[in-house]
mmCIF file of C-alpha atoms and ligand atoms in Angstrom:
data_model
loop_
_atom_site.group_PDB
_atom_site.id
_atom_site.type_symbol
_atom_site.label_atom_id
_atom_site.label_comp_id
_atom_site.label_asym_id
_atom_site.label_seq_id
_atom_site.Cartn_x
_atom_site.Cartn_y
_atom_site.Cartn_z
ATOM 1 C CA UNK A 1 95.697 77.262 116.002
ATOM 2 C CA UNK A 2 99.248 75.798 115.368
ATOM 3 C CA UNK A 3 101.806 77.738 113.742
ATOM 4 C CA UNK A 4 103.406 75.041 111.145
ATOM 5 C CA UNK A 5 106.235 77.388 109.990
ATOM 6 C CA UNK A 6 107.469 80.814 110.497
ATOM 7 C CA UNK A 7 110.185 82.715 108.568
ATOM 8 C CA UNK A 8 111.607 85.940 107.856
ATOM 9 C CA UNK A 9 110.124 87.341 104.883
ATOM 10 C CA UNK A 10 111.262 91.122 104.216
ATOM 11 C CA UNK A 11 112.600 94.481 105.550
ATOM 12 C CA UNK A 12 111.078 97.557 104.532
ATOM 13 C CA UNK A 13 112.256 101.215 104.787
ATOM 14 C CA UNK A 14 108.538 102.238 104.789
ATOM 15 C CA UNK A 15 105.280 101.109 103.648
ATOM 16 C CA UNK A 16 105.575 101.577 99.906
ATOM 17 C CA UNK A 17 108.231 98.608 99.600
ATOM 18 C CA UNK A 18 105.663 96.232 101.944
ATOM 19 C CA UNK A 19 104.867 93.035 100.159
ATOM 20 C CA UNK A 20 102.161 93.425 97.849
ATOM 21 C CA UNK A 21 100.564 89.755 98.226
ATOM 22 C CA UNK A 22 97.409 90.810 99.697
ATOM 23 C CA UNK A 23 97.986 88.347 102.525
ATOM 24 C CA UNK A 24 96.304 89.303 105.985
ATOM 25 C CA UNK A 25 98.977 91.558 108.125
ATOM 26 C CA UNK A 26 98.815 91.963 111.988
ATOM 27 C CA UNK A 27 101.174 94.862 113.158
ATOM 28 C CA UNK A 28 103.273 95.039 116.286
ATOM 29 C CA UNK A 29 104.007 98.517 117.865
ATOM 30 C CA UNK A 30 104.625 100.454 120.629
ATOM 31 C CA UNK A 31 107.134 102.218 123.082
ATOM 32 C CA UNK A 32 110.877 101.034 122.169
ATOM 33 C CA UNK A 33 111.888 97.979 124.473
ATOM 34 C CA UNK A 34 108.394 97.244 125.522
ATOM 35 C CA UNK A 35 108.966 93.613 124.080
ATOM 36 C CA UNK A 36 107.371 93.686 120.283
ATOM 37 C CA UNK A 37 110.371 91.264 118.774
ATOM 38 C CA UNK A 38 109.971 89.043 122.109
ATOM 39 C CA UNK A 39 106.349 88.812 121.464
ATOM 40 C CA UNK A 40 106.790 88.187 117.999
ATOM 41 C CA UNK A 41 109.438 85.083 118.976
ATOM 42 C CA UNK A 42 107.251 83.669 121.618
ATOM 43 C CA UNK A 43 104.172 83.704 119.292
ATOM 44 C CA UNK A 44 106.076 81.592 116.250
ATOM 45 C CA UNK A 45 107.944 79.593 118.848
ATOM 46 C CA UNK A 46 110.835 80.616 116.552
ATOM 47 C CA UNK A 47 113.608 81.972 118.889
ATOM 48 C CA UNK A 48 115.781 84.890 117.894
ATOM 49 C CA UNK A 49 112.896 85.196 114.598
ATOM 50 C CA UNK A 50 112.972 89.000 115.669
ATOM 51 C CA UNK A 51 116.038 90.634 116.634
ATOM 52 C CA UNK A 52 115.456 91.469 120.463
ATOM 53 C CA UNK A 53 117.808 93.636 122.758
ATOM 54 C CA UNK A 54 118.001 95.231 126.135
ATOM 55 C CA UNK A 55 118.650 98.373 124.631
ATOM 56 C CA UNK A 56 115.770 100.533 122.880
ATOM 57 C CA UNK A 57 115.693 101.139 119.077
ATOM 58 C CA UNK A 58 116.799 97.870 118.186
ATOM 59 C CA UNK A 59 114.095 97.466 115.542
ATOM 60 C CA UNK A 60 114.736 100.039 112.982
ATOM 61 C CA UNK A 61 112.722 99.043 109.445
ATOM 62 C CA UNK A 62 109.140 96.898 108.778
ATOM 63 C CA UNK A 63 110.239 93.511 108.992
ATOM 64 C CA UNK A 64 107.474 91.018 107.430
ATOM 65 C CA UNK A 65 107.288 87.176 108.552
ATOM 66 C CA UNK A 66 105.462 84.564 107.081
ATOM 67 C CA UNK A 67 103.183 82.640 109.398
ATOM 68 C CA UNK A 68 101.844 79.100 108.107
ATOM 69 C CA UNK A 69 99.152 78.551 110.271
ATOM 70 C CA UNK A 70 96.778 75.618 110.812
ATOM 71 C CA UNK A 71 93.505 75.216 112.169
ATOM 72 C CA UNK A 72 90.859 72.317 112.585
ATOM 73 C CA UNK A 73 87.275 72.941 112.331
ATOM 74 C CA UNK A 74 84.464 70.775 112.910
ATOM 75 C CA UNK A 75 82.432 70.288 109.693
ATOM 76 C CA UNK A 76 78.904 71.155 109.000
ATOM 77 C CA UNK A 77 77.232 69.340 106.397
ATOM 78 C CA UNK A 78 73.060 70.000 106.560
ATOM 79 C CA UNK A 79 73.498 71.777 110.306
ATOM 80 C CA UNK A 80 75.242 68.440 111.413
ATOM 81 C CA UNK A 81 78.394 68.146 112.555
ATOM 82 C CA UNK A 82 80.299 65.688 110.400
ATOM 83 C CA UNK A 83 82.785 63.040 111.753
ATOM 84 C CA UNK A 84 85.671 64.040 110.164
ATOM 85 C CA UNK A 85 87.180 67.581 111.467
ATOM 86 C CA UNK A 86 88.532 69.797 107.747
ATOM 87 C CA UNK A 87 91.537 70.969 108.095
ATOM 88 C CA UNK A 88 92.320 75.001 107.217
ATOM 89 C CA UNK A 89 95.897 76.484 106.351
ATOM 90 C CA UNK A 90 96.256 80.358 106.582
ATOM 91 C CA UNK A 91 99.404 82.419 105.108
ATOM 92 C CA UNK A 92 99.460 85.884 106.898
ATOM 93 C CA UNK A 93 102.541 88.251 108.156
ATOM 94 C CA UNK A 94 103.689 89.358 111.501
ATOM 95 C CA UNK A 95 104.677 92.810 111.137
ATOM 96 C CA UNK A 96 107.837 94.224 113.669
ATOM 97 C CA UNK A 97 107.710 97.850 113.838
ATOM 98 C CA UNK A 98 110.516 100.260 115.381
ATOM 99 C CA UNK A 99 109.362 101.283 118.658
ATOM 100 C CA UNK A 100 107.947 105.073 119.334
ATOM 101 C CA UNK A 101 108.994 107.638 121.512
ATOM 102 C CA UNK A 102 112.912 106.361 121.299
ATOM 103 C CA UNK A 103 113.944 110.109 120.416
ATOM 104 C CA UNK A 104 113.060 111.219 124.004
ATOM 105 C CA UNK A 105 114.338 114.825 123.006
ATOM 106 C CA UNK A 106 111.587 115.227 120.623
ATOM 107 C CA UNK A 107 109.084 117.606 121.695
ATOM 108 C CA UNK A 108 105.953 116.789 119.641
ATOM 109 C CA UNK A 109 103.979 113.828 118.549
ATOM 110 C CA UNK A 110 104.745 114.103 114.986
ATOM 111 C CA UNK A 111 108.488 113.786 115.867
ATOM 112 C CA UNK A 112 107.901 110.743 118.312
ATOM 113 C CA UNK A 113 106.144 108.139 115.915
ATOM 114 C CA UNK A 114 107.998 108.844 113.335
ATOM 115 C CA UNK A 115 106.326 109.204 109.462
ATOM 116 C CA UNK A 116 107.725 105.926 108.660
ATOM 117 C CA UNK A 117 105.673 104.470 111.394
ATOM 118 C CA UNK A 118 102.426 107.206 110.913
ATOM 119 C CA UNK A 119 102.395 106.356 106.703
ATOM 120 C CA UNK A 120 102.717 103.121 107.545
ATOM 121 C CA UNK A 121 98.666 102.851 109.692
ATOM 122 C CA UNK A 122 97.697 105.708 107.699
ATOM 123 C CA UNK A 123 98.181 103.545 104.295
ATOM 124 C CA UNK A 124 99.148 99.635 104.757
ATOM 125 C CA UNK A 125 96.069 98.224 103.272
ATOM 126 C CA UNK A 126 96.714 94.621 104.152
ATOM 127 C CA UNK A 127 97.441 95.710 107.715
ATOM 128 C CA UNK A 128 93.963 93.684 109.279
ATOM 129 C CA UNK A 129 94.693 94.107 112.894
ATOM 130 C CA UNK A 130 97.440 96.449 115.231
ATOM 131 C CA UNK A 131 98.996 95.105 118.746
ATOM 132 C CA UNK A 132 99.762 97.959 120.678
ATOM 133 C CA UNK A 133 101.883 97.070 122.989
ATOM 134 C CA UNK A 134 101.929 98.230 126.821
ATOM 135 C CA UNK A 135 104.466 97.280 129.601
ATOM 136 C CA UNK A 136 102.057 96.286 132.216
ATOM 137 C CA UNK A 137 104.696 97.649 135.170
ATOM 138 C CA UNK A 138 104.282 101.355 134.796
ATOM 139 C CA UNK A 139 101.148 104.071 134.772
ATOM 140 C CA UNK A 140 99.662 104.856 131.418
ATOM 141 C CA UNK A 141 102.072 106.956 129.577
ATOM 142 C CA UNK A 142 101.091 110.268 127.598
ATOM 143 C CA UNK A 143 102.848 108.893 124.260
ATOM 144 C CA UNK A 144 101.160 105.245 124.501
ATOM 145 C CA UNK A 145 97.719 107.599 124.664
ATOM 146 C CA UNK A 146 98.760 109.567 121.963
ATOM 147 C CA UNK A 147 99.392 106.874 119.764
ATOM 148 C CA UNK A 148 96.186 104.622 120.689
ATOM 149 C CA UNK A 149 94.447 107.739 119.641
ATOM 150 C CA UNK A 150 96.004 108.390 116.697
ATOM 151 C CA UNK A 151 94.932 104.854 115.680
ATOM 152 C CA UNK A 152 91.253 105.428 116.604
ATOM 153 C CA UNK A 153 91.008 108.532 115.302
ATOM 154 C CA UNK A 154 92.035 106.936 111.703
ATOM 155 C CA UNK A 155 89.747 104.089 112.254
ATOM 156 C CA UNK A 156 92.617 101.689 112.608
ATOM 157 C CA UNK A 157 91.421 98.183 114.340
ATOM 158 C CA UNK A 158 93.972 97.936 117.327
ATOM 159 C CA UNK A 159 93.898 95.440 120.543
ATOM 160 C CA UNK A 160 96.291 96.522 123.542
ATOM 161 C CA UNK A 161 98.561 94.038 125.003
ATOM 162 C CA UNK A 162 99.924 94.096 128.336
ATOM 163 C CA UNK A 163 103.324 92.920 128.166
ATOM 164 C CA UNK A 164 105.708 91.714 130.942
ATOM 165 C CA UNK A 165 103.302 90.266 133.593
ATOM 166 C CA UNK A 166 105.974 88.000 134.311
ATOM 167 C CA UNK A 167 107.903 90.674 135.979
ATOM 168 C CA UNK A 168 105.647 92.720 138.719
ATOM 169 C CA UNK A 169 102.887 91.898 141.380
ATOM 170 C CA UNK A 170 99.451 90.648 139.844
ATOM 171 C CA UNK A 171 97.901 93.972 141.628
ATOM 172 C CA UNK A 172 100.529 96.430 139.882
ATOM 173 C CA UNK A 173 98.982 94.634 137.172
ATOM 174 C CA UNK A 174 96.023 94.947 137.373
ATOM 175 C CA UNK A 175 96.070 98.725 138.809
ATOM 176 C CA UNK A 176 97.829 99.844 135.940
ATOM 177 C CA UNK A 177 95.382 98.305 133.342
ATOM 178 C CA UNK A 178 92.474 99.788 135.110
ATOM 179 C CA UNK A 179 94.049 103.090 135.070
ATOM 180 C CA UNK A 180 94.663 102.927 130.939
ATOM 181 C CA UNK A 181 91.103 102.189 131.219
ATOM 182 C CA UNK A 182 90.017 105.276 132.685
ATOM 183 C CA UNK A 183 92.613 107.214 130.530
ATOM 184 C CA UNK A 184 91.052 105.686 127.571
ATOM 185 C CA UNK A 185 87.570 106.431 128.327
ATOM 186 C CA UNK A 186 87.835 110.192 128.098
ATOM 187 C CA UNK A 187 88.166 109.675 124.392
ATOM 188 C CA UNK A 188 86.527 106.055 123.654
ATOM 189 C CA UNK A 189 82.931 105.515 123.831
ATOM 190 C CA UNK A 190 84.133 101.501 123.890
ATOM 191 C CA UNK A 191 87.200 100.299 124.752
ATOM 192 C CA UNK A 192 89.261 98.489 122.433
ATOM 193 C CA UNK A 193 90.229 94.627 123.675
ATOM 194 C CA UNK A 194 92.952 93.819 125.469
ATOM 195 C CA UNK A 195 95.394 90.999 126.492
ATOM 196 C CA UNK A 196 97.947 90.632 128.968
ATOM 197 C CA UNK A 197 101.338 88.604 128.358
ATOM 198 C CA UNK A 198 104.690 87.600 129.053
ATOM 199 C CA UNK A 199 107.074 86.748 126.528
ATOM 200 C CA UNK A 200 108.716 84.685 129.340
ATOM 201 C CA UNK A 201 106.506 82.466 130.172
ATOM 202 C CA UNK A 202 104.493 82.167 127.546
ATOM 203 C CA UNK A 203 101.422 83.468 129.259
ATOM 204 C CA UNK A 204 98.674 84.890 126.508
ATOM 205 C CA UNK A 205 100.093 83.153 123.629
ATOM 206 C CA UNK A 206 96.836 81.007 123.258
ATOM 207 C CA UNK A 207 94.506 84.171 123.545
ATOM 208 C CA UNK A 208 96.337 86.101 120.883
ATOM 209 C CA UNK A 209 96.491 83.142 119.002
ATOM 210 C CA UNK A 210 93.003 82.756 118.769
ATOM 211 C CA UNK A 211 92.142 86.393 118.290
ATOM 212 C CA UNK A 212 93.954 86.232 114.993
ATOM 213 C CA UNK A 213 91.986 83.077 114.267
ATOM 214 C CA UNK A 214 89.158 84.420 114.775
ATOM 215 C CA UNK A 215 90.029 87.265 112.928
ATOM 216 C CA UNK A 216 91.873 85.541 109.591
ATOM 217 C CA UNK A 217 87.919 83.089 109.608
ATOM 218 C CA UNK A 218 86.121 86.530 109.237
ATOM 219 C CA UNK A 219 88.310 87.739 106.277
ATOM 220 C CA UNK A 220 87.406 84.379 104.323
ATOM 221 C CA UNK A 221 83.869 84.492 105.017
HETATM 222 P P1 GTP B 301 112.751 97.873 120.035
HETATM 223 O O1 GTP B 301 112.948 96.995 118.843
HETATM 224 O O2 GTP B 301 114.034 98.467 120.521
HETATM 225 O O3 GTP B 301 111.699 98.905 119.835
HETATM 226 O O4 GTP B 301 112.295 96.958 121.299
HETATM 227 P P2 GTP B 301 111.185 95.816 121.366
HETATM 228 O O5 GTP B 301 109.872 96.412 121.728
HETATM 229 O O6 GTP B 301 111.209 94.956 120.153
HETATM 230 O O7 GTP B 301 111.657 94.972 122.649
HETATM 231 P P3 GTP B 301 112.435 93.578 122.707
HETATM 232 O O8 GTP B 301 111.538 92.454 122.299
HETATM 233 O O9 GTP B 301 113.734 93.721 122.006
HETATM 234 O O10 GTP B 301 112.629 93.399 124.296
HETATM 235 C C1 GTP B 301 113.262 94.392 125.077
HETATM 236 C C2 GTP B 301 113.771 93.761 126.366
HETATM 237 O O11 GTP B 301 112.677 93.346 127.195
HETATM 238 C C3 GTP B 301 114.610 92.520 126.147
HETATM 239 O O12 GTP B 301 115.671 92.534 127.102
HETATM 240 C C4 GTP B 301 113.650 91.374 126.444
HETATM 241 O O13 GTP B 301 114.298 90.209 126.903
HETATM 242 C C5 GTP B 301 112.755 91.967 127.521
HETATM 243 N N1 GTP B 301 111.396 91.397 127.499
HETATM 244 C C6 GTP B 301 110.538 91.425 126.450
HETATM 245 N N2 GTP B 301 109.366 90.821 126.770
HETATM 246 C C7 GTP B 301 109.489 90.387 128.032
HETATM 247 C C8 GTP B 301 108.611 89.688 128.946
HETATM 248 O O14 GTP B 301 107.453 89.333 128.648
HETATM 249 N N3 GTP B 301 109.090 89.435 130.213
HETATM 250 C C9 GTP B 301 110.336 89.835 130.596
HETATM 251 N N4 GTP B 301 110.696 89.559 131.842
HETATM 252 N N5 GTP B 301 111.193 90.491 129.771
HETATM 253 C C10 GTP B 301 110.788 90.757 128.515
HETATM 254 MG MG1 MG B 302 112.181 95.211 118.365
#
């Protein structure tokens, strides 16, 4: 998939306000910091697309961009495979969400994702697919948990991302997502996917990429 163009669509004080378009939405969310604008920028290829900041709670409202995509399929005519490839354009959003858990003085759940951010997965109809994002450096966190189970537990489809690979050891890595896979599996019969990425590098672009490809071909079907 190439991304032809990628703009800044709308900002939303909660999910009422959303665009009403009916055009395919894939969500960004989790912890504040953990790199949801950077992803976001690295995806389009559009620098400073999403505000980013070293700082947590940068991202306050439901910011909506406008993906052009393009793909190139092979096409079948009669089971054969016809010379010349068709080319497919897709219109869907990137959402930006404010991060979770930025009030660290809040005691429970319901305080740390905020309703905003709850009404929003509870209700957003056009939201297709959620990135919940996870900074691959640290141990599972009780709020990440929380908040991947609040999305199964409302049937909403979710893929995990590892983000920042860039910055620690492969094994951290890799010890870290196999302990988020043992957290998960005390209350998930099957795991939901996940990627790993870095936002500096680039790495996991093309795998995301193609998930929502994937993903976008099954809603025109
Ligand atoms: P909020 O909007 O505050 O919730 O944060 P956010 O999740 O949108 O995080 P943001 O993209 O603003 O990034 C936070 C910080 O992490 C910034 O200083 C980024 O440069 C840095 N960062 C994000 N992704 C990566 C990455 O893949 N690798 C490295 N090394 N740094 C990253
Ligand atoms: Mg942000």
């Amino acid at each position: 998939m190439t991304i032809k163009r990628a703009e800044f669509a709308i900002s939303s004080p909660n999910w009422r306000k959303c665009p009403d378009d009916g055009r395919p939405e894939f969500a960004f969310i989790g912890r504040s910091n953990v790199g949801k604008s950077s992803l976001i920028n690295m995806l389009t290829g559009v620098k400073g697309l999403a505000k980013t900041s070293g700082r947590p709670g940068k991202t306050q409202l439901i910011n909506h961009f406008l993906v052009v995509s393009e793909v190139e399929r092979a096409n079948h005519k009669n089971g054969e495979v016809e010379r010349a490839n068709r080319k497919e354009d897709n219109e869907w959003y990137l959402v930006d969400l404010p991060g979770y858990g930025y009030a660290r003085t809040s005691k429970s759940t319901r305080e740390a994702f905020s309703s905003m951010i709850r009404d929003y997965f509870l209700h957003r109809e056009a939201l297709t697919n959620t990135y919940v994002l996870i900074d691959s450096r640290i141990p599972p966190q009780r709020i990440d948990l929380e908040f991947i189970n609040f999305l199964g537990q409302n049937g909403v489809p979710l893929t995990l991302v590892f983000t920042k690979t860039d910055k620690e050891k492969q094994r951290e890595v890799m010890g870290n997502i196999k302990l988020m896979k043992e957290a998960l599996k005390q209350q998930w019969e099957e795991l939901p996917p996940m990627l790993l990425t870095s936002s500096l590098t680039g790495y996991g672009r093309d795998a995301l990429l193609d998930q929502i490809d994937t993903i976008t071909q099954s809603l025109n079907q």
